[in-house]
């Protein structure tokens, strides 16, 4: 009969390490975008590489411990959910700045001003080339 203790140890180690690494991973994303915005691309890329290296090393280590530890290491997703829900919400965009009101309808088709302008250019080009 197989003992459950090694499986429980794999599960708890995977969850703990995955959650800690996930919290750091997604917190460092919050630190990373201002670096890019300020033009400090070298520092931002170094942080990006450190984040990928830590995630890769963690998953590699958990894969050597066992399959259950590796699967539990994806507790990083739960860390992402908690981190995302803790972030302040910005108001969502209510309307697209690219939306245009239809000028007329031909059956199910809505004809807008850019469509009419394109048709006029096509007719003009056809008339000039003839």
PDB file of C-alpha atoms in Angstrom:
ATOM      1  CA  UNK A   1       0.000   0.000   0.000  1.00  0.00           C
ATOM      2  CA  UNK A   2       1.315   3.414  -1.006  1.00  0.00           C
ATOM      3  CA  UNK A   3       1.592   6.166   1.567  1.00  0.00           C
ATOM      4  CA  UNK A   4      -0.176   9.462   0.837  1.00  0.00           C
ATOM      5  CA  UNK A   5       2.495  11.509   2.596  1.00  0.00           C
ATOM      6  CA  UNK A   6       4.779  11.932  -0.468  1.00  0.00           C
ATOM      7  CA  UNK A   7       1.800  12.977  -2.605  1.00  0.00           C
ATOM      8  CA  UNK A   8       0.641  15.483   0.002  1.00  0.00           C
ATOM      9  CA  UNK A   9       4.193  16.858   0.247  1.00  0.00           C
ATOM     10  CA  UNK A  10       4.371  17.235  -3.562  1.00  0.00           C
ATOM     11  CA  UNK A  11       1.001  18.954  -3.647  1.00  0.00           C
ATOM     12  CA  UNK A  12       1.758  21.371  -0.817  1.00  0.00           C
ATOM     13  CA  UNK A  13       5.233  22.224  -2.151  1.00  0.00           C
ATOM     14  CA  UNK A  14       3.881  22.834  -5.644  1.00  0.00           C
ATOM     15  CA  UNK A  15       1.057  25.038  -4.412  1.00  0.00           C
ATOM     16  CA  UNK A  16       3.257  27.051  -2.060  1.00  0.00           C
ATOM     17  CA  UNK A  17       6.117  27.645  -4.484  1.00  0.00           C
ATOM     18  CA  UNK A  18       3.790  28.198  -7.432  1.00  0.00           C
ATOM     19  CA  UNK A  19       1.718  30.747  -5.574  1.00  0.00           C
ATOM     20  CA  UNK A  20       4.785  32.659  -4.309  1.00  0.00           C
ATOM     21  CA  UNK A  21       6.418  32.641  -7.736  1.00  0.00           C
ATOM     22  CA  UNK A  22       3.130  33.632  -9.366  1.00  0.00           C
ATOM     23  CA  UNK A  23       2.656  36.547  -7.006  1.00  0.00           C
ATOM     24  CA  UNK A  24       6.172  37.774  -7.789  1.00  0.00           C
ATOM     25  CA  UNK A  25       5.656  37.152 -11.510  1.00  0.00           C
ATOM     26  CA  UNK A  26       2.513  39.251 -11.783  1.00  0.00           C
ATOM     27  CA  UNK A  27       3.725  41.906  -9.326  1.00  0.00           C
ATOM     28  CA  UNK A  28       6.841  42.373 -11.440  1.00  0.00           C
ATOM     29  CA  UNK A  29       4.597  42.880 -14.473  1.00  0.00           C
ATOM     30  CA  UNK A  30       3.223  45.917 -12.665  1.00  0.00           C
ATOM     31  CA  UNK A  31       6.804  47.162 -12.174  1.00  0.00           C
ATOM     32  CA  UNK A  32       7.809  46.380 -15.757  1.00  0.00           C
ATOM     33  CA  UNK A  33       5.477  48.506 -17.850  1.00  0.00           C
ATOM     34  CA  UNK A  34       6.509  51.855 -16.266  1.00  0.00           C
ATOM     35  CA  UNK A  35      10.130  51.005 -17.109  1.00  0.00           C
ATOM     36  CA  UNK A  36       9.185  50.598 -20.760  1.00  0.00           C
ATOM     37  CA  UNK A  37       7.097  53.788 -20.637  1.00  0.00           C
ATOM     38  CA  UNK A  38      10.031  55.766 -19.195  1.00  0.00           C
ATOM     39  CA  UNK A  39      12.331  54.531 -21.960  1.00  0.00           C
ATOM     40  CA  UNK A  40      14.417  52.320 -19.651  1.00  0.00           C
ATOM     41  CA  UNK A  41      14.243  49.356 -22.000  1.00  0.00           C
ATOM     42  CA  UNK A  42      17.394  47.632 -20.698  1.00  0.00           C
ATOM     43  CA  UNK A  43      16.057  47.498 -17.128  1.00  0.00           C
ATOM     44  CA  UNK A  44      12.627  46.418 -18.356  1.00  0.00           C
ATOM     45  CA  UNK A  45      14.087  43.624 -20.484  1.00  0.00           C
ATOM     46  CA  UNK A  46      16.300  42.478 -17.596  1.00  0.00           C
ATOM     47  CA  UNK A  47      13.240  42.262 -15.342  1.00  0.00           C
ATOM     48  CA  UNK A  48      11.370  40.418 -18.101  1.00  0.00           C
ATOM     49  CA  UNK A  49      14.195  37.891 -18.473  1.00  0.00           C
ATOM     50  CA  UNK A  50      14.413  37.430 -14.692  1.00  0.00           C
ATOM     51  CA  UNK A  51      10.688  36.736 -14.567  1.00  0.00           C
ATOM     52  CA  UNK A  52      10.914  34.131 -17.351  1.00  0.00           C
ATOM     53  CA  UNK A  53      14.017  32.534 -15.829  1.00  0.00           C
ATOM     54  CA  UNK A  54      12.385  32.215 -12.409  1.00  0.00           C
ATOM     55  CA  UNK A  55       9.237  30.694 -13.891  1.00  0.00           C
ATOM     56  CA  UNK A  56      11.229  28.269 -16.037  1.00  0.00           C
ATOM     57  CA  UNK A  57      13.506  27.245 -13.175  1.00  0.00           C
ATOM     58  CA  UNK A  58      10.543  26.726 -10.852  1.00  0.00           C
ATOM     59  CA  UNK A  59       8.667  24.555 -13.343  1.00  0.00           C
ATOM     60  CA  UNK A  60      11.845  22.589 -14.121  1.00  0.00           C
ATOM     61  CA  UNK A  61      12.435  21.955 -10.418  1.00  0.00           C
ATOM     62  CA  UNK A  62       8.815  20.972  -9.798  1.00  0.00           C
ATOM     63  CA  UNK A  63       8.902  18.591 -12.777  1.00  0.00           C
ATOM     64  CA  UNK A  64      11.830  16.788 -11.137  1.00  0.00           C
ATOM     65  CA  UNK A  65       9.951  16.549  -7.843  1.00  0.00           C
ATOM     66  CA  UNK A  66       6.915  14.944  -9.465  1.00  0.00           C
ATOM     67  CA  UNK A  67       3.910  15.366 -11.705  1.00  0.00           C
ATOM     68  CA  UNK A  68       1.624  16.387  -8.862  1.00  0.00           C
ATOM     69  CA  UNK A  69       4.050  19.102  -7.761  1.00  0.00           C
ATOM     70  CA  UNK A  70       4.276  20.381 -11.336  1.00  0.00           C
ATOM     71  CA  UNK A  71       0.513  20.540 -11.716  1.00  0.00           C
ATOM     72  CA  UNK A  72       0.130  22.192  -8.337  1.00  0.00           C
ATOM     73  CA  UNK A  73       2.805  24.715  -9.364  1.00  0.00           C
ATOM     74  CA  UNK A  74       0.256  26.158 -11.680  1.00  0.00           C
ATOM     75  CA  UNK A  75      -1.200  27.725  -8.562  1.00  0.00           C
ATOM     76  CA  UNK A  76       0.407  30.741 -10.203  1.00  0.00           C
ATOM     77  CA  UNK A  77      -2.932  31.237 -11.919  1.00  0.00           C
ATOM     78  CA  UNK A  78      -4.676  31.667  -8.592  1.00  0.00           C
ATOM     79  CA  UNK A  79      -2.036  34.228  -7.637  1.00  0.00           C
ATOM     80  CA  UNK A  80      -2.806  36.065 -10.866  1.00  0.00           C
ATOM     81  CA  UNK A  81      -6.505  36.148 -10.073  1.00  0.00           C
ATOM     82  CA  UNK A  82      -5.891  37.518  -6.594  1.00  0.00           C
ATOM     83  CA  UNK A  83      -3.392  40.068  -7.917  1.00  0.00           C
ATOM     84  CA  UNK A  84      -5.698  41.164 -10.747  1.00  0.00           C
ATOM     85  CA  UNK A  85      -8.664  41.540  -8.393  1.00  0.00           C
ATOM     86  CA  UNK A  86      -6.548  43.631  -6.006  1.00  0.00           C
ATOM     87  CA  UNK A  87      -5.587  46.064  -8.780  1.00  0.00           C
ATOM     88  CA  UNK A  88      -7.590  49.298  -8.952  1.00  0.00           C
ATOM     89  CA  UNK A  89     -10.192  49.286 -11.706  1.00  0.00           C
ATOM     90  CA  UNK A  90     -10.110  51.868 -14.464  1.00  0.00           C
ATOM     91  CA  UNK A  91     -13.334  52.837 -16.228  1.00  0.00           C
ATOM     92  CA  UNK A  92     -13.914  50.803 -19.360  1.00  0.00           C
ATOM     93  CA  UNK A  93     -14.206  52.430 -22.754  1.00  0.00           C
ATOM     94  CA  UNK A  94     -17.902  52.931 -23.477  1.00  0.00           C
ATOM     95  CA  UNK A  95     -17.786  53.511 -27.236  1.00  0.00           C
ATOM     96  CA  UNK A  96     -15.305  52.928 -30.010  1.00  0.00           C
ATOM     97  CA  UNK A  97     -13.701  56.069 -31.445  1.00  0.00           C
ATOM     98  CA  UNK A  98     -13.735  54.297 -34.817  1.00  0.00           C
ATOM     99  CA  UNK A  99     -17.500  53.700 -34.893  1.00  0.00           C
ATOM    100  CA  UNK A 100     -19.403  55.582 -37.596  1.00  0.00           C
ATOM    101  CA  UNK A 101     -23.132  56.071 -37.867  1.00  0.00           C
ATOM    102  CA  UNK A 102     -24.776  54.486 -40.917  1.00  0.00           C
ATOM    103  CA  UNK A 103     -26.082  56.920 -43.520  1.00  0.00           C
ATOM    104  CA  UNK A 104     -28.449  54.434 -45.136  1.00  0.00           C
ATOM    105  CA  UNK A 105     -29.331  50.755 -45.100  1.00  0.00           C
ATOM    106  CA  UNK A 106     -29.517  48.434 -48.108  1.00  0.00           C
ATOM    107  CA  UNK A 107     -31.218  45.371 -46.688  1.00  0.00           C
ATOM    108  CA  UNK A 108     -28.942  44.009 -43.965  1.00  0.00           C
ATOM    109  CA  UNK A 109     -26.005  46.224 -45.069  1.00  0.00           C
ATOM    110  CA  UNK A 110     -25.250  49.486 -43.309  1.00  0.00           C
ATOM    111  CA  UNK A 111     -23.666  52.082 -45.612  1.00  0.00           C
ATOM    112  CA  UNK A 112     -21.437  54.585 -43.801  1.00  0.00           C
ATOM    113  CA  UNK A 113     -19.674  57.745 -44.957  1.00  0.00           C
ATOM    114  CA  UNK A 114     -16.266  56.037 -45.478  1.00  0.00           C
ATOM    115  CA  UNK A 115     -17.945  53.399 -47.681  1.00  0.00           C
ATOM    116  CA  UNK A 116     -19.591  56.082 -49.812  1.00  0.00           C
ATOM    117  CA  UNK A 117     -16.293  57.977 -50.093  1.00  0.00           C
ATOM    118  CA  UNK A 118     -14.516  54.777 -51.203  1.00  0.00           C
ATOM    119  CA  UNK A 119     -17.185  54.078 -53.826  1.00  0.00           C
ATOM    120  CA  UNK A 120     -16.860  57.653 -55.108  1.00  0.00           C
ATOM    121  CA  UNK A 121     -13.074  57.249 -55.451  1.00  0.00           C
ATOM    122  CA  UNK A 122     -13.531  53.967 -57.329  1.00  0.00           C
ATOM    123  CA  UNK A 123     -16.048  55.543 -59.722  1.00  0.00           C
ATOM    124  CA  UNK A 124     -13.738  58.558 -60.248  1.00  0.00           C
ATOM    125  CA  UNK A 125     -10.729  56.323 -60.942  1.00  0.00           C
ATOM    126  CA  UNK A 126     -12.750  54.201 -63.368  1.00  0.00           C
ATOM    127  CA  UNK A 127     -13.941  57.315 -65.191  1.00  0.00           C
ATOM    128  CA  UNK A 128     -10.415  58.778 -65.428  1.00  0.00           C
ATOM    129  CA  UNK A 129      -8.852  55.518 -66.634  1.00  0.00           C
ATOM    130  CA  UNK A 130     -11.439  54.923 -69.390  1.00  0.00           C
TER     131      UNK A 130
END
